[in-house]
Amino acid sequence: MQLKRAESVLVVIRDERKQVLIMQRDDDANFWQSVTGTIEVGEIPLNAAYRELAEETGIAMPKSTHPILDCRLMNQYKIRPIWLYRYPPGTEFNNEYVFCVKVPAGLPIVLTEHTDFNWTSKQEAIQRVWSKTNRDAIAQFVPD
């Protein structure tokens, strides 16, 4: 297994009806989240956001018509102990760059790394997602 870099993206997805997409991780049924993923070597965070959005949901929107917004926020959080083996020895914290995107309602979702998904209200998404940084991003960047 190749070790992960401690830099990732978080992409909050909402549709035209102000519904937020959340997905259930396949390795933890209680862990719901927005799109997340490691930034690859040589990749800029915005390109990682587009790549992860397409990989995890099947949503590949043209940048010209559906741009992903850089929220200009970088979170640093302590990596869950059960995931530390995925990172180089001594790594404790991850830097997470936050993005959001508005997509048309009714887009088909193709899951590759999750077992389920839901389009929910902003408040329900805040209640259901596992991580504090994900809750905060939804609260801050999804309009009421």
PDB file of C-alpha atoms in Angstrom:
ATOM      1  CA  MET A   1       0.000   0.000   0.000  1.00  0.00           C
ATOM      2  CA  GLN A   2       1.266   3.452  -0.914  1.00  0.00           C
ATOM      3  CA  LEU A   3       1.189   5.846   2.028  1.00  0.00           C
ATOM      4  CA  LYS A   4      -1.099   8.857   1.784  1.00  0.00           C
ATOM      5  CA  ARG A   5      -0.014  12.459   1.823  1.00  0.00           C
ATOM      6  CA  ALA A   6      -1.443  14.476   4.698  1.00  0.00           C
ATOM      7  CA  GLU A   7      -3.077  16.959   2.321  1.00  0.00           C
ATOM      8  CA  SER A   8      -6.617  16.543   1.081  1.00  0.00           C
ATOM      9  CA  VAL A   9      -9.667  18.269  -0.344  1.00  0.00           C
ATOM     10  CA  LEU A  10     -13.216  18.499   0.959  1.00  0.00           C
ATOM     11  CA  VAL A  11     -15.864  19.256  -1.676  1.00  0.00           C
ATOM     12  CA  VAL A  12     -19.329  20.208  -0.420  1.00  0.00           C
ATOM     13  CA  ILE A  13     -21.942  19.554  -3.121  1.00  0.00           C
ATOM     14  CA  ARG A  14     -25.360  21.201  -3.228  1.00  0.00           C
ATOM     15  CA  ASP A  15     -27.993  21.240  -5.894  1.00  0.00           C
ATOM     16  CA  GLU A  16     -30.318  23.949  -7.203  1.00  0.00           C
ATOM     17  CA  ARG A  17     -32.865  23.027  -4.528  1.00  0.00           C
ATOM     18  CA  LYS A  18     -30.280  23.664  -1.762  1.00  0.00           C
ATOM     19  CA  GLN A  19     -30.041  19.948  -1.033  1.00  0.00           C
ATOM     20  CA  VAL A  20     -26.619  18.733   0.141  1.00  0.00           C
ATOM     21  CA  LEU A  21     -25.091  15.456  -1.047  1.00  0.00           C
ATOM     22  CA  ILE A  22     -23.716  13.254   1.725  1.00  0.00           C
ATOM     23  CA  MET A  23     -22.267   9.781   1.309  1.00  0.00           C
ATOM     24  CA  GLN A  24     -21.793   6.815   3.638  1.00  0.00           C
ATOM     25  CA  ARG A  25     -18.252   5.449   3.815  1.00  0.00           C
ATOM     26  CA  ASP A  26     -17.860   1.789   2.944  1.00  0.00           C
ATOM     27  CA  ASP A  27     -15.483   1.174   5.881  1.00  0.00           C
ATOM     28  CA  ASP A  28     -17.658   2.792   8.601  1.00  0.00           C
ATOM     29  CA  ALA A  29     -21.461   2.764   8.323  1.00  0.00           C
ATOM     30  CA  ASN A  30     -21.745   5.627  10.834  1.00  0.00           C
ATOM     31  CA  PHE A  31     -19.408   7.893   8.863  1.00  0.00           C
ATOM     32  CA  TRP A  32     -21.244  10.151   6.428  1.00  0.00           C
ATOM     33  CA  GLN A  33     -19.347  12.817   4.541  1.00  0.00           C
ATOM     34  CA  SER A  34     -19.027  15.061   1.531  1.00  0.00           C
ATOM     35  CA  VAL A  35     -16.483  14.267  -1.183  1.00  0.00           C
ATOM     36  CA  THR A  36     -12.959  14.023   0.227  1.00  0.00           C
ATOM     37  CA  GLY A  37      -9.646  12.826  -1.075  1.00  0.00           C
ATOM     38  CA  THR A  38      -5.893  13.042  -0.965  1.00  0.00           C
ATOM     39  CA  ILE A  39      -4.090  15.582  -3.129  1.00  0.00           C
ATOM     40  CA  GLU A  40      -1.662  13.704  -5.356  1.00  0.00           C
ATOM     41  CA  VAL A  41       2.004  14.665  -5.706  1.00  0.00           C
ATOM     42  CA  GLY A  42       2.291  17.614  -8.119  1.00  0.00           C
ATOM     43  CA  GLU A  43      -1.467  18.240  -8.098  1.00  0.00           C
ATOM     44  CA  ILE A  44      -2.965  21.563  -7.057  1.00  0.00           C
ATOM     45  CA  PRO A  45      -5.916  21.442  -4.640  1.00  0.00           C
ATOM     46  CA  LEU A  46      -8.476  22.702  -7.184  1.00  0.00           C
ATOM     47  CA  ASN A  47      -7.561  19.972  -9.667  1.00  0.00           C
ATOM     48  CA  ALA A  48      -7.803  17.410  -6.863  1.00  0.00           C
ATOM     49  CA  ALA A  49     -11.303  18.714  -6.089  1.00  0.00           C
ATOM     50  CA  TYR A  50     -12.427  18.156  -9.709  1.00  0.00           C
ATOM     51  CA  ARG A  51     -10.781  14.715  -9.816  1.00  0.00           C
ATOM     52  CA  GLU A  52     -12.256  13.555  -6.496  1.00  0.00           C
ATOM     53  CA  LEU A  53     -15.728  14.851  -7.417  1.00  0.00           C
ATOM     54  CA  ALA A  54     -15.681  12.789 -10.619  1.00  0.00           C
ATOM     55  CA  GLU A  55     -14.102   9.707  -9.009  1.00  0.00           C
ATOM     56  CA  GLU A  56     -16.425   9.495  -5.997  1.00  0.00           C
ATOM     57  CA  THR A  57     -19.743  10.569  -7.539  1.00  0.00           C
ATOM     58  CA  GLY A  58     -19.448  10.321 -11.309  1.00  0.00           C
ATOM     59  CA  ILE A  59     -20.150  14.071 -11.522  1.00  0.00           C
ATOM     60  CA  ALA A  60     -17.823  15.507 -14.155  1.00  0.00           C
ATOM     61  CA  MET A  61     -19.096  19.013 -14.759  1.00  0.00           C
ATOM     62  CA  PRO A  62     -17.480  21.378 -17.285  1.00  0.00           C
ATOM     63  CA  LYS A  63     -15.389  23.942 -15.424  1.00  0.00           C
ATOM     64  CA  SER A  64     -16.809  26.703 -17.621  1.00  0.00           C
ATOM     65  CA  THR A  65     -20.454  26.112 -16.666  1.00  0.00           C
ATOM     66  CA  HIS A  66     -20.205  24.583 -13.176  1.00  0.00           C
ATOM     67  CA  PRO A  67     -17.040  25.858 -11.530  1.00  0.00           C
ATOM     68  CA  ILE A  68     -15.939  24.453  -8.216  1.00  0.00           C
ATOM     69  CA  LEU A  69     -15.566  27.361  -5.805  1.00  0.00           C
ATOM     70  CA  ASP A  70     -12.389  27.606  -3.759  1.00  0.00           C
ATOM     71  CA  CYS A  71     -13.714  28.566  -0.318  1.00  0.00           C
ATOM     72  CA  ARG A  72     -10.244  29.856   0.636  1.00  0.00           C
ATOM     73  CA  LEU A  73     -10.256  27.799   3.799  1.00  0.00           C
ATOM     74  CA  MET A  74      -7.692  25.265   4.926  1.00  0.00           C
ATOM     75  CA  ASN A  75      -8.494  23.134   7.955  1.00  0.00           C
ATOM     76  CA  GLN A  76      -5.990  21.158   9.940  1.00  0.00           C
ATOM     77  CA  TYR A  77      -7.328  18.195  11.857  1.00  0.00           C
ATOM     78  CA  LYS A  78      -6.004  15.259  13.822  1.00  0.00           C
ATOM     79  CA  ILE A  79      -6.159  12.052  11.791  1.00  0.00           C
ATOM     80  CA  ARG A  80      -8.377   9.329  13.285  1.00  0.00           C
ATOM     81  CA  PRO A  81      -6.160   6.798  15.108  1.00  0.00           C
ATOM     82  CA  ILE A  82      -7.621   3.897  13.091  1.00  0.00           C
ATOM     83  CA  TRP A  83      -6.351   5.568   9.884  1.00  0.00           C
ATOM     84  CA  LEU A  84      -2.808   6.491  10.987  1.00  0.00           C
ATOM     85  CA  TYR A  85      -1.343   3.369   9.349  1.00  0.00           C
ATOM     86  CA  ARG A  86      -2.208   4.922   5.960  1.00  0.00           C
ATOM     87  CA  TYR A  87       0.247   7.806   6.500  1.00  0.00           C
ATOM     88  CA  PRO A  88       4.024   8.060   6.928  1.00  0.00           C
ATOM     89  CA  PRO A  89       5.189   7.282  10.490  1.00  0.00           C
ATOM     90  CA  GLY A  90       4.851  10.261  12.809  1.00  0.00           C
ATOM     91  CA  THR A  91       2.083  11.920  10.793  1.00  0.00           C
ATOM     92  CA  GLU A  92      -0.714  13.088  13.090  1.00  0.00           C
ATOM     93  CA  PHE A  93      -2.423  15.945  11.264  1.00  0.00           C
ATOM     94  CA  ASN A  94      -3.964  16.466   7.827  1.00  0.00           C
ATOM     95  CA  ASN A  95      -4.359  19.753   5.946  1.00  0.00           C
ATOM     96  CA  GLU A  96      -7.749  19.908   4.211  1.00  0.00           C
ATOM     97  CA  TYR A  97      -8.616  22.469   1.510  1.00  0.00           C
ATOM     98  CA  VAL A  98     -12.328  23.305   1.297  1.00  0.00           C
ATOM     99  CA  PHE A  99     -14.300  23.676  -1.936  1.00  0.00           C
ATOM    100  CA  CYS A 100     -17.986  23.740  -2.858  1.00  0.00           C
ATOM    101  CA  VAL A 101     -19.973  23.285  -6.025  1.00  0.00           C
ATOM    102  CA  LYS A 102     -23.580  23.792  -7.107  1.00  0.00           C
ATOM    103  CA  VAL A 103     -24.915  21.138  -9.486  1.00  0.00           C
ATOM    104  CA  PRO A 104     -28.235  20.620 -11.282  1.00  0.00           C
ATOM    105  CA  ALA A 105     -30.888  18.752  -9.300  1.00  0.00           C
ATOM    106  CA  GLY A 106     -31.445  15.125 -10.252  1.00  0.00           C
ATOM    107  CA  LEU A 107     -27.956  14.295 -11.471  1.00  0.00           C
ATOM    108  CA  PRO A 108     -27.241  10.575 -11.371  1.00  0.00           C
ATOM    109  CA  ILE A 109     -24.703   9.623  -8.703  1.00  0.00           C
ATOM    110  CA  VAL A 110     -22.285   6.748  -9.317  1.00  0.00           C
ATOM    111  CA  LEU A 111     -20.636   5.639  -6.073  1.00  0.00           C
ATOM    112  CA  THR A 112     -17.168   4.095  -6.162  1.00  0.00           C
ATOM    113  CA  GLU A 113     -15.942   4.478  -2.568  1.00  0.00           C
ATOM    114  CA  HIS A 114     -19.192   4.713  -0.616  1.00  0.00           C
ATOM    115  CA  THR A 115     -22.125   2.402   0.058  1.00  0.00           C
ATOM    116  CA  ASP A 116     -24.981   4.909   0.032  1.00  0.00           C
ATOM    117  CA  PHE A 117     -25.819   8.558  -0.566  1.00  0.00           C
ATOM    118  CA  ASN A 118     -28.572  11.012   0.304  1.00  0.00           C
ATOM    119  CA  TRP A 119     -29.555  14.471  -0.823  1.00  0.00           C
ATOM    120  CA  THR A 120     -30.553  16.213   2.404  1.00  0.00           C
ATOM    121  CA  SER A 121     -31.372  19.618   3.761  1.00  0.00           C
ATOM    122  CA  LYS A 122     -28.497  21.729   5.039  1.00  0.00           C
ATOM    123  CA  GLN A 123     -29.516  21.088   8.651  1.00  0.00           C
ATOM    124  CA  GLU A 124     -29.819  17.340   8.212  1.00  0.00           C
ATOM    125  CA  ALA A 125     -26.441  17.199   6.465  1.00  0.00           C
ATOM    126  CA  ILE A 126     -24.847  19.103   9.356  1.00  0.00           C
ATOM    127  CA  GLN A 127     -26.336  16.607  11.807  1.00  0.00           C
ATOM    128  CA  ARG A 128     -25.321  13.498   9.867  1.00  0.00           C
ATOM    129  CA  VAL A 129     -21.773  14.145   8.663  1.00  0.00           C
ATOM    130  CA  TRP A 130     -19.103  12.737  10.951  1.00  0.00           C
ATOM    131  CA  SER A 131     -16.341  15.326  10.911  1.00  0.00           C
ATOM    132  CA  LYS A 132     -16.412  18.769  12.468  1.00  0.00           C
ATOM    133  CA  THR A 133     -14.664  20.305   9.458  1.00  0.00           C
ATOM    134  CA  ASN A 134     -17.370  18.896   7.170  1.00  0.00           C
ATOM    135  CA  ARG A 135     -20.150  20.213   9.451  1.00  0.00           C
ATOM    136  CA  ASP A 136     -18.515  23.644   9.584  1.00  0.00           C
ATOM    137  CA  ALA A 137     -18.070  23.797   5.793  1.00  0.00           C
ATOM    138  CA  ILE A 138     -21.726  22.933   5.167  1.00  0.00           C
ATOM    139  CA  ALA A 139     -22.843  25.498   7.742  1.00  0.00           C
ATOM    140  CA  GLN A 140     -20.633  28.203   6.282  1.00  0.00           C
ATOM    141  CA  PHE A 141     -20.831  27.623   2.524  1.00  0.00           C
ATOM    142  CA  VAL A 142     -24.320  26.225   1.830  1.00  0.00           C
ATOM    143  CA  PRO A 143     -26.897  29.040   1.706  1.00  0.00           C
ATOM    144  CA  ASP A 144     -30.030  28.841   3.838  1.00  0.00           C
TER     145      ASP A 144
END
